[in-house]
Amino acid sequence: MSEPFEPKIVGFLCNWCSYRAADLAGSARIKHAPNVRIIRVMCSGRVDPTFVLKALALGADGVMVAGCHPGECHYLEQNYKAMRRFHMLKHALQAMGVDDQRVRLVWASAAEGQQLADAIDQLVEDVRRLGPLNWPANWQEDAQRLKALEKIAHEHAEAMEVLS
Amino acid sequence: MAERVGVYVCHCGSNIAGMVDVEEVARWAGANLKDVVVARDYKFMCSSLGQAMIEEDIKKEKLTRVVVGACSPHLHEKTFRRACQNAGMNPYLCQMTNLREHVSWVSVDRKLATEKAKALVSASVERVKRQAPLEPMYVKVNPATLVIGGGIAGLQATLELADAGYHVYLVEREPSIGGHMAQFDKTFPTLDCSACILTPKMSEVGQHENVTLLTYAEVEEVSGSVGNFKVKIRKKARSVIYQKCTGCGICSEKCPRKVVDDVFEAGMGTRKAIYTPFPQAVPRVPVIDRASCIWFERQKCGACKKLCPTDAIDFDQQDEVIEVEVGNIIAATGWKMFDCKRIPQYGYGRLANVYTSLEFERLCNAAGPTGGKIVLRDGKTEPKEVAIIHCVGSRDVKYNEHCSAICCMAALKFGHLVLEKTQAKVYSFYIDMRTNQKGYEEFYQRLLEEGMVFVRGKVAEVTDAARKPSEQGKLIVQFEDTLLGKQQRIPVDMVILMGALEPQADAKEFGLKLGISCSMAGWYTERHPKLDPVATMTDGVFVAGACQGAKDIPASVAQGAAAAARVQGMITKGKVMIEPIVASIDEESCSGCRICNTMCPYNAIEFDPEKEVSRVITALCKGCGTCVASCPAGVITGAHFNNDQIFAEIEGILWDAAASPHGNGSAAAKPQPTAASL
C-alpha cells in the first residue's frame, strides 16, 4: 500500500458533556487524530445501535459513542441506558464478526478535553492496527460463512436443542 | 421539490483558514454536493456583513436550507438561526458545522483537516435537507420562587427577590436560618462581627411579607419544569405549635435534659432537648429533639408543656408534607466540614487540644461556650503557642483535590484573634498563601506585621510523644520547612486544623431531585464555569453559594444576588421559551408495549389505558431521545434529531467511504442491517 491507512471513524457525542469536551479540546488546541468525525446527539441515550451498524455498513472502520460520566448525565441517568445498549451491541457485533475493539463507549465530562483527545487517539491507533473493516465488501463472503454456520446448526438441531 | 441549500464556510480570520483550505471546501461543496445552490467562503461569517450575505442569499437565491461551517454551535448557533429568521426562514432549518473546535484547532495536517472538514460539511448538508421547521414553545412563569438553604447565599437571594415584590418559599433543614455564618465570630478581612451583619438580614427574612419561611423542613420531591415546578416539602414535627409560640424561651430554660450540640456549637457546647440553636435564631420557635427528650424516651417530665405560658407544646405533632408551586428554584445548600479524623496523624479526636476550624470559631465567639475566651479543653488554661495547619483535607489527592478557598484567610483571622486575645505565639503551616481578593493581601501583610509566624511546609504529624524535656506535656508539630529544606519539631499547646470545605453528604442525591448534576467531587455543576455561573443545565434551577464550589462570604452573597437577578429576569419576562426538541409518539402505530415508559427519568411518557398507547407529555419532555432509540416499532420521533436526519448525517459524513451512496466508493453490493436484524 502506498498511502498509510487512515481509518474513518464516526463519533456520536452527547450535546452536554462529550461534545463540549471536544469543543474544549479545540479551544485548548489539544491536537489529536483527525479521523473521528463527530455527530452531535442530545444524549448518549439517543444512540440507537442501528446508528453504529449503519455507520459500519457504510464503510466506517470504527465508531465512538461518548457521553457524560455515569452519575453526571444531563438527563439524570440516560447514559446508563446507553451503557446497557452498548453491551448488547458489542455482543451483536462479535456475532457478526466485527472486532469489538472497533467500537468504543467513552465518558468525557465537559472539562475533559484532554481525556477525550486521548481516547480518540487511542481508538484511531487501535483501529489502524486492525486495518480496514471493509464490512460491506466482505458482506458476500460473510453471508457465505453465515450460511455455513446455519447449516451446522441445522445438522445438529436436535443436539443443540435449536428449534427450526 | 428539491431543497435549495446554501453552504457558508467561515475563515474565522486565520483560525479555520490557517489549517483548512476553506476555499476548496466551499468550491467542493458547491460542485459535488446535491442540492447545494450557493457555496461561499468568507473571512468572518458571524460579522454583520457575513450575516447580511446569508440573509441576502436566502432572499435572492430562494434558499430553503442553510449550512454554516464555522465554530461550535454552542457559540454561534443562535446568531445564525437569528440571521435566517430575519430573512424569513424558520431558524431550525439552519445547521452549523463545527470546523474550528473540531477541525482546525485540533489538527496538524492541512490535507487531512480539509478532508475532515468536507466530511462534516457533507454530513450537515445531508442532514439539513431533512430538517423540519419547528416552532419554539412558550410556557408561563409562576412568579413565586423556592430557595433551598438559609445560609448567607440563600438569604441574600431570598431578600433580593422578596424586596422586588415576588413571593419566596425559603426552606431550611435546621431549626433556624443563618447557616455557617451564624457560627462565626468575626469575618475576614474587615473583622466585622459576623452576627452583627448577619442577624439583621435574618430577621428581615423572618418578618418579610413576601417570604414563607419553612425551617426544620426538607424538600422531598420536585416535579414539573421551568416556569411551573411543583415541590413537596416535609415540615418535620417541631413538637411546638408555631402559631402559639411567642419565643419566650422558658421551655429551654427549664428543660432538664442537656445534650452536646454537634451542629451549631460544633460539639463545643451544649443545648437542651427543646432548643433554638442560638439566641438570635429565626424563627424564635424552638424544636424538641425527640431523640434526646425525656418525654419521648419514657413519657415522663413534660416540664416544657407544664410551663409554657401559651400552651404551645404538642408532643403528638406529626410531620406535615405540603406542596407549593413555583416558577424557579435556587439551590443554596451549602457545604460541610471535612472529617478531620480521616487524617489520624493530626490527632484530631485523640489529642484533646487539636481543634477543627469550626470548633475554634465557636471557641473565640463571644456568644460561644467559653464566652470568647481562647482556652484549652480544660476550660481555663490559655495557650502559649498555637499552631494553625492549612489545607487539612484540601489540595490533597487522598482526600479532596480542590482548594477550599477560605482557609488561608480564616487562618489569618484566627491568628489575629489569638494574638489579640492572648499572649500566645502563633505558627501558620501553609503550602501556599492564597489571599487574592479585595483587601485580603493587605490583611496578610498586617498579620506579618503583627508577628504571626509563617512556615511553608506540610505538617507530617501532630503528636504528644515528647523527645525532649521541653516537649513534655505539649503537642509536637513535626513538619518539613520547605524553604529551609529541614525536618523540624515545634512544641505547642493548641493545634487548629483548617479542614476542607466539602459538598454536603447528600449533595448528589439531592441534585437528582432537582435534575442538576455534580462534579466528581460533588459540587453542583453550573451551566458555564465562567459565563453562566449561577444557572444550571436544568432550566429554572439556579445555584448559589458553596454548594457550587468552596467560596467565602462575599462570593456567596454575590452569587446569591446573581441567582436572584436571573430569576427576576425570568419572572419579568413572564414566559419562557422551550426548545422544541421533544419526542412525540405516532399513536396510530404505537403497540402499547410501554418500553418507552420506563426509559424516561422525567415521567414524561404517560400510558393511555383506554387506547392502549403511550403519549409524550410535551411540557415535561427534555428531549434526550432515549425513548426514541428504545422504541422497537420505531414510532417515536425526536424532533430535530429524528432517525432520518441522523441516518442522513451518517451517510453524509462517510461520503468518501467505500460503500457510500454519495461518493466515489466502489460499487460493492451493500445490504444494510435494519432494526429487525437486531
mmCIF file with all atom_site columns, N, CA, C and O in Angstrom, chain B residues 273-292:
data_model
loop_
_atom_site.group_PDB
_atom_site.id
_atom_site.type_symbol
_atom_site.label_atom_id
_atom_site.label_alt_id
_atom_site.label_comp_id
_atom_site.label_asym_id
_atom_site.label_entity_id
_atom_site.label_seq_id
_atom_site.pdbx_PDB_ins_code
_atom_site.Cartn_x
_atom_site.Cartn_y
_atom_site.Cartn_z
_atom_site.occupancy
_atom_site.B_iso_or_equiv
_atom_site.pdbx_formal_charge
_atom_site.auth_seq_id
_atom_site.auth_comp_id
_atom_site.auth_asym_id
_atom_site.auth_atom_id
_atom_site.pdbx_PDB_model_num
ATOM 1  N N  . ALA B 1 273 ? -32.884 19.701 75.262 1.00 0.00 ? 273 ALA B N  1
ATOM 2  C CA . ALA B 1 273 ? -33.625 18.847 74.336 1.00 0.00 ? 273 ALA B CA 1
ATOM 3  C C  . ALA B 1 273 ? -34.643 19.677 73.553 1.00 0.00 ? 273 ALA B C  1
ATOM 4  O O  . ALA B 1 273 ? -34.957 19.393 72.407 1.00 0.00 ? 273 ALA B O  1
ATOM 5  N N  . ILE B 1 274 ? -35.190 20.715 74.193 1.00 0.00 ? 274 ILE B N  1
ATOM 6  C CA . ILE B 1 274 ? -36.028 21.677 73.453 1.00 0.00 ? 274 ILE B CA 1
ATOM 7  C C  . ILE B 1 274 ? -35.179 22.930 73.324 1.00 0.00 ? 274 ILE B C  1
ATOM 8  O O  . ILE B 1 274 ? -34.673 23.459 74.307 1.00 0.00 ? 274 ILE B O  1
ATOM 9  N N  . TYR B 1 275 ? -34.982 23.359 72.067 1.00 0.00 ? 275 TYR B N  1
ATOM 10 C CA . TYR B 1 275 ? -33.975 24.398 71.891 1.00 0.00 ? 275 TYR B CA 1
ATOM 11 C C  . TYR B 1 275 ? -34.191 25.221 70.629 1.00 0.00 ? 275 TYR B C  1
ATOM 12 O O  . TYR B 1 275 ? -34.832 24.782 69.680 1.00 0.00 ? 275 TYR B O  1
ATOM 13 N N  . THR B 1 276 ? -33.630 26.413 70.673 1.00 0.00 ? 276 THR B N  1
ATOM 14 C CA . THR B 1 276 ? -33.328 27.127 69.436 1.00 0.00 ? 276 THR B CA 1
ATOM 15 C C  . THR B 1 276 ? -31.803 27.094 69.363 1.00 0.00 ? 276 THR B C  1
ATOM 16 O O  . THR B 1 276 ? -31.137 27.205 70.390 1.00 0.00 ? 276 THR B O  1
ATOM 17 N N  . PRO B 1 277 ? -31.226 26.948 68.175 1.00 0.00 ? 277 PRO B N  1
ATOM 18 C CA . PRO B 1 277 ? -29.783 26.731 68.106 1.00 0.00 ? 277 PRO B CA 1
ATOM 19 C C  . PRO B 1 277 ? -28.966 27.859 68.727 1.00 0.00 ? 277 PRO B C  1
ATOM 20 O O  . PRO B 1 277 ? -27.896 27.624 69.277 1.00 0.00 ? 277 PRO B O  1
ATOM 21 N N  . PHE B 1 278 ? -29.457 29.094 68.632 1.00 0.00 ? 278 PHE B N  1
ATOM 22 C CA . PHE B 1 278 ? -28.708 30.214 69.210 1.00 0.00 ? 278 PHE B CA 1
ATOM 23 C C  . PHE B 1 278 ? -29.692 31.325 69.529 1.00 0.00 ? 278 PHE B C  1
ATOM 24 O O  . PHE B 1 278 ? -30.825 31.325 69.027 1.00 0.00 ? 278 PHE B O  1
ATOM 25 N N  . PRO B 1 279 ? -29.301 32.265 70.374 1.00 0.00 ? 279 PRO B N  1
ATOM 26 C CA . PRO B 1 279 ? -30.272 33.245 70.871 1.00 0.00 ? 279 PRO B CA 1
ATOM 27 C C  . PRO B 1 279 ? -30.956 34.073 69.778 1.00 0.00 ? 279 PRO B C  1
ATOM 28 O O  . PRO B 1 279 ? -32.132 34.401 69.900 1.00 0.00 ? 279 PRO B O  1
ATOM 29 N N  . GLN B 1 280 ? -30.216 34.394 68.697 1.00 0.00 ? 280 GLN B N  1
ATOM 30 C CA . GLN B 1 280 ? -30.834 35.246 67.656 1.00 0.00 ? 280 GLN B CA 1
ATOM 31 C C  . GLN B 1 280 ? -31.516 34.415 66.576 1.00 0.00 ? 280 GLN B C  1
ATOM 32 O O  . GLN B 1 280 ? -31.778 34.917 65.481 1.00 0.00 ? 280 GLN B O  1
ATOM 33 N N  . ALA B 1 281 ? -31.811 33.155 66.865 1.00 0.00 ? 281 ALA B N  1
ATOM 34 C CA . ALA B 1 281 ? -32.384 32.273 65.847 1.00 0.00 ? 281 ALA B CA 1
ATOM 35 C C  . ALA B 1 281 ? -33.649 32.867 65.240 1.00 0.00 ? 281 ALA B C  1
ATOM 36 O O  . ALA B 1 281 ? -34.428 33.539 65.909 1.00 0.00 ? 281 ALA B O  1
ATOM 37 N N  . VAL B 1 282 ? -33.819 32.630 63.964 1.00 0.00 ? 282 VAL B N  1
ATOM 38 C CA . VAL B 1 282 ? -35.047 32.997 63.260 1.00 0.00 ? 282 VAL B CA 1
ATOM 39 C C  . VAL B 1 282 ? -35.557 31.743 62.576 1.00 0.00 ? 282 VAL B C  1
ATOM 40 O O  . VAL B 1 282 ? -34.830 31.141 61.793 1.00 0.00 ? 282 VAL B O  1
ATOM 41 N N  . PRO B 1 283 ? -36.747 31.292 62.875 1.00 0.00 ? 283 PRO B N  1
ATOM 42 C CA . PRO B 1 283 ? -37.685 31.861 63.844 1.00 0.00 ? 283 PRO B CA 1
ATOM 43 C C  . PRO B 1 283 ? -37.265 31.544 65.274 1.00 0.00 ? 283 PRO B C  1
ATOM 44 O O  . PRO B 1 283 ? -36.453 30.661 65.507 1.00 0.00 ? 283 PRO B O  1
ATOM 45 N N  . ARG B 1 284 ? -37.874 32.260 66.205 1.00 0.00 ? 284 ARG B N  1
ATOM 46 C CA . ARG B 1 284 ? -37.552 32.046 67.616 1.00 0.00 ? 284 ARG B CA 1
ATOM 47 C C  . ARG B 1 284 ? -38.206 30.783 68.162 1.00 0.00 ? 284 ARG B C  1
ATOM 48 O O  . ARG B 1 284 ? -37.982 30.405 69.305 1.00 0.00 ? 284 ARG B O  1
ATOM 49 N N  . VAL B 1 285 ? -39.050 30.167 67.339 1.00 0.00 ? 285 VAL B N  1
ATOM 50 C CA . VAL B 1 285 ? -39.802 28.998 67.796 1.00 0.00 ? 285 VAL B CA 1
ATOM 51 C C  . VAL B 1 285 ? -38.851 27.808 67.975 1.00 0.00 ? 285 VAL B C  1
ATOM 52 O O  . VAL B 1 285 ? -38.159 27.420 67.040 1.00 0.00 ? 285 VAL B O  1
ATOM 53 N N  . PRO B 1 286 ? -38.789 27.236 69.171 1.00 0.00 ? 286 PRO B N  1
ATOM 54 C CA . PRO B 1 286 ? -37.863 26.118 69.385 1.00 0.00 ? 286 PRO B CA 1
ATOM 55 C C  . PRO B 1 286 ? -38.387 24.815 68.771 1.00 0.00 ? 286 PRO B C  1
ATOM 56 O O  . PRO B 1 286 ? -39.515 24.762 68.294 1.00 0.00 ? 286 PRO B O  1
ATOM 57 N N  . VAL B 1 287 ? -37.534 23.807 68.780 1.00 0.00 ? 287 VAL B N  1
ATOM 58 C CA . VAL B 1 287 ? -37.969 22.473 68.372 1.00 0.00 ? 287 VAL B CA 1
ATOM 59 C C  . VAL B 1 287 ? -37.584 21.505 69.490 1.00 0.00 ? 287 VAL B C  1
ATOM 60 O O  . VAL B 1 287 ? -36.651 21.759 70.246 1.00 0.00 ? 287 VAL B O  1
ATOM 61 N N  . ILE B 1 288 ? -38.325 20.406 69.579 1.00 0.00 ? 288 ILE B N  1
ATOM 62 C CA . ILE B 1 288 ? -37.926 19.353 70.514 1.00 0.00 ? 288 ILE B CA 1
ATOM 63 C C  . ILE B 1 288 ? -37.155 18.295 69.738 1.00 0.00 ? 288 ILE B C  1
ATOM 64 O O  . ILE B 1 288 ? -37.640 17.772 68.729 1.00 0.00 ? 288 ILE B O  1
ATOM 65 N N  . ASP B 1 289 ? -35.941 18.033 70.200 1.00 0.00 ? 289 ASP B N  1
ATOM 66 C CA . ASP B 1 289 ? -35.138 16.981 69.605 1.00 0.00 ? 289 ASP B CA 1
ATOM 67 C C  . ASP B 1 289 ? -35.622 15.677 70.221 1.00 0.00 ? 289 ASP B C  1
ATOM 68 O O  . ASP B 1 289 ? -35.279 15.338 71.345 1.00 0.00 ? 289 ASP B O  1
ATOM 69 N N  . ARG B 1 290 ? -36.448 14.962 69.485 1.00 0.00 ? 290 ARG B N  1
ATOM 70 C CA . ARG B 1 290 ? -37.141 13.812 70.071 1.00 0.00 ? 290 ARG B CA 1
ATOM 71 C C  . ARG B 1 290 ? -36.185 12.710 70.514 1.00 0.00 ? 290 ARG B C  1
ATOM 72 O O  . ARG B 1 290 ? -36.486 11.939 71.411 1.00 0.00 ? 290 ARG B O  1
ATOM 73 N N  . ALA B 1 291 ? -35.032 12.650 69.876 1.00 0.00 ? 291 ALA B N  1
ATOM 74 C CA . ALA B 1 291 ? -34.077 11.595 70.222 1.00 0.00 ? 291 ALA B CA 1
ATOM 75 C C  . ALA B 1 291 ? -33.534 11.776 71.630 1.00 0.00 ? 291 ALA B C  1
ATOM 76 O O  . ALA B 1 291 ? -33.132 10.812 72.274 1.00 0.00 ? 291 ALA B O  1
ATOM 77 N N  . SER B 1 292 ? -33.509 13.012 72.133 1.00 0.00 ? 292 SER B N  1
ATOM 78 C CA . SER B 1 292 ? -32.949 13.192 73.475 1.00 0.00 ? 292 SER B CA 1
ATOM 79 C C  . SER B 1 292 ? -33.984 13.653 74.508 1.00 0.00 ? 292 SER B C  1
ATOM 80 O O  . SER B 1 292 ? -33.665 13.781 75.689 1.00 0.00 ? 292 SER B O  1
#
